[in-house]
């Protein structure tokens, strides 16, 4: 079964950090562009970052550049998102997405004091 | 950033009747390689988004043929020929011709 399972979300204080993980199974992870997409009730769906199959090319939405780092470990079929300097505006459900076809169930990040 | 504007934002429909959602882009979505990277997603209540259509009009595997996509340049449409109860949810257009990839605001289809 094709599957992406996110983990690592939770409650974090403003200014804090969090690392999200995504475990892939059921497809050839190392051949997929991988992405993080977030969703909030107010802003809807928002692309966060993506990374090419071998990890050599990474792109970020401007508002996250310098604060978020996307990475992958093809040997472990895993995708990561390291987030720093979090603010309330980063509160969202974060999805791991393979190409645009495989979506995880999301992991909730809440930034609040 | 490319802005995708969907209309309507709310779409009440009757079972068995057609439905249509518009997606207009603030700039052309034709890529330099000649392709137009416009997608449509369905998000049912409590679920993650699911891709229905890619490159304007290509249905994904398992997507019923009552769903169809059309358009070009900056104007695109998702049509459902006969709405069924399982079609309830929010529909999003999305482009990945330009970075950052962007989504429309979503159209809530309700029976």
XYZ file of C-alpha atoms in Angstrom:
224
model
C 0.000 0.000 0.000
C 1.282 3.427 -0.957
C 1.605 5.395 2.258
C 3.124 8.483 3.832
C 3.047 8.822 7.603
C 3.988 12.117 9.221
C 5.116 12.565 12.793
C 6.727 15.157 15.010
C 3.948 17.721 15.263
C 2.838 19.161 18.562
C 2.638 22.262 20.709
C 5.638 24.574 20.621
C 6.205 28.043 22.046
C 6.725 31.060 19.797
C 10.351 31.224 18.755
C 10.769 27.511 19.225
C 11.802 24.729 16.864
C 10.303 21.486 15.669
C 11.350 18.690 13.338
C 8.743 16.899 11.284
C 9.359 13.461 9.800
C 7.600 11.530 7.092
C 7.980 7.794 6.502
C 7.222 6.517 3.028
C 6.272 3.013 1.977
C 4.730 1.214 -0.964
C 6.438 3.230 -3.706
C 9.938 4.027 -4.918
C 10.603 6.980 -2.654
C 14.003 7.757 -4.153
C 12.457 8.630 -7.520
C 9.866 11.109 -6.244
C 9.997 14.833 -5.787
C 8.834 15.292 -2.208
C 7.012 18.214 -0.706
C 5.664 19.736 2.466
C 2.290 21.451 2.190
C 0.414 23.028 5.079
C -3.238 23.767 5.634
C -4.993 26.237 7.872
C -8.643 27.223 8.087
C -7.730 30.812 7.284
C -5.171 30.499 4.478
C -6.197 27.174 3.010
C -3.527 25.030 1.366
C -0.035 26.489 1.137
C 3.080 24.998 -0.387
C 6.018 25.040 2.037
C 9.011 23.441 0.350
C 10.064 20.735 -2.029
C 13.126 18.614 -2.732
C 14.206 16.679 -5.790
C 14.752 12.907 -5.787
C 18.447 12.944 -4.887
C 18.148 15.845 -2.452
C 20.363 18.218 -4.398
C 17.662 20.775 -5.231
C 15.509 22.415 -2.575
C 12.977 25.210 -2.895
C 11.146 27.174 -0.235
C 8.294 29.626 -0.141
C 9.764 33.041 0.655
C 8.109 33.381 4.063
C 9.775 30.155 5.202
C 13.165 30.624 3.596
C 15.898 30.709 6.229
C 13.604 29.311 8.906
C 12.687 25.912 7.431
C 14.976 23.218 6.059
C 13.741 20.311 3.996
C 15.834 17.155 3.724
C 15.504 13.503 2.869
C 17.178 10.167 3.518
C 16.498 7.850 0.608
C 18.094 4.923 2.424
C 15.460 5.309 5.125
C 12.598 6.323 2.797
C 12.145 9.411 4.911
C 11.488 13.102 4.452
C 12.100 15.775 7.056
C 11.225 19.391 7.766
C 13.264 21.249 10.355
C 11.455 24.389 11.470
C 12.997 27.258 13.452
C 11.763 30.595 14.818
C 8.176 29.448 14.768
C 5.336 31.915 15.154
C 1.589 31.635 15.537
C 1.310 32.018 11.754
C 3.033 28.650 11.359
C 0.214 26.883 13.179
C -1.168 24.430 10.632
C -1.672 20.838 9.595
C 1.507 19.857 7.751
C 1.238 17.317 4.960
C 4.007 15.267 3.435
C 3.290 14.924 -0.292
C 4.921 12.675 -2.866
C 4.899 14.388 -6.256
C 1.325 15.679 -6.106
C -0.282 12.283 -5.912
C 0.601 10.735 -2.548
C -0.525 12.577 0.574
C -0.025 11.717 4.204
C -2.686 12.264 6.833
C -0.895 15.324 8.179
C 0.687 16.263 11.480
C -0.606 19.224 13.467
C 1.776 21.961 14.546
C 0.474 24.457 17.094
C 2.572 27.471 18.013
C 1.315 29.039 21.197
C 2.491 30.168 24.602
C 3.235 34.729 -6.702
C 0.585 33.345 -9.025
C -2.887 33.889 -7.597
C -5.537 31.335 -8.442
C -9.088 32.608 -7.999
C -11.830 30.024 -7.772
C -15.533 30.621 -8.214
C -17.918 30.005 -6.746
C -16.538 29.491 -3.242
C -19.690 27.645 -2.244
C -21.607 25.415 -4.622
C -24.911 23.922 -3.536
C -25.940 21.195 -5.954
C -28.690 18.639 -6.442
C -27.848 14.970 -6.752
C -27.690 13.946 -10.385
C -27.237 17.512 -11.600
C -24.055 18.928 -13.149
C -21.622 21.198 -11.351
C -18.876 23.483 -12.594
C -15.984 25.236 -10.825
C -13.883 27.971 -12.372
C -10.220 28.654 -11.653
C -8.602 31.806 -13.025
C -4.897 32.494 -12.820
C -3.196 35.871 -12.439
C -0.753 34.857 -15.162
C -0.434 32.274 -17.870
C 0.215 28.753 -16.643
C 1.877 27.635 -19.861
C 5.350 26.430 -18.945
C 8.384 27.021 -21.151
C 8.277 23.294 -21.951
C 4.826 23.747 -23.493
C 2.899 21.995 -20.745
C 0.313 23.620 -18.494
C 0.704 22.382 -14.958
C -2.790 22.920 -13.610
C -4.200 20.318 -11.238
C -7.493 19.728 -9.468
C -7.830 18.182 -6.022
C -10.766 16.926 -4.014
C -10.740 17.034 -0.227
C -13.542 15.113 1.401
C -14.464 15.976 4.992
C -11.811 14.738 7.396
C -9.517 13.494 4.632
C -6.321 14.618 2.941
C -6.542 16.098 -0.540
C -6.693 13.679 -3.433
C -5.559 14.577 -6.931
C -8.291 14.203 -9.551
C -6.917 15.896 -12.660
C -3.419 16.772 -13.878
C -2.227 18.989 -16.730
C -5.660 20.557 -17.169
C -7.649 17.581 -18.321
C -6.027 14.236 -17.518
C -7.954 12.154 -15.004
C -5.988 10.224 -12.417
C -6.402 6.490 -12.086
C -9.620 5.578 -10.317
C -11.260 8.956 -10.836
C -14.792 8.565 -12.205
C -15.303 9.802 -15.738
C -18.023 12.179 -14.548
C -15.114 14.470 -13.598
C -13.541 16.450 -16.412
C -11.130 19.338 -16.671
C -10.713 21.896 -19.401
C -9.235 25.292 -20.165
C -6.060 26.949 -21.276
C -3.730 29.816 -20.449
C -5.342 31.484 -17.463
C -8.884 30.079 -17.402
C -9.708 26.571 -16.281
C -12.808 24.605 -15.331
C -13.615 21.449 -13.415
C -16.927 19.874 -14.316
C -18.887 17.098 -12.688
C -21.459 15.755 -15.115
C -23.794 14.264 -12.504
C -23.078 14.951 -8.863
C -23.153 12.006 -6.481
C -23.273 12.070 -2.689
C -19.621 11.009 -2.423
C -18.560 14.177 -4.282
C -19.243 16.374 -1.251
C -16.116 18.201 -0.165
C -13.810 21.044 -1.095
C -12.219 21.289 -4.526
C -8.935 23.079 -5.147
C -7.095 24.032 -8.280
C -3.317 24.187 -8.034
C -0.517 25.265 -10.338
C 3.096 24.189 -10.442
C 4.174 25.995 -13.570
C 5.623 28.783 -11.434
C 7.387 28.740 -8.064
C 5.984 28.933 -5.505
C 3.323 26.431 -6.365
C -0.027 27.855 -5.370
C -3.562 26.704 -4.671
C -6.911 28.307 -5.213
C -9.002 29.181 -2.151
C -11.183 26.129 -2.537
C -14.802 25.584 -3.561
C -17.074 23.837 -1.120
C -19.505 21.543 -2.883
C -22.521 20.587 -0.841
C -25.693 18.727 -1.569
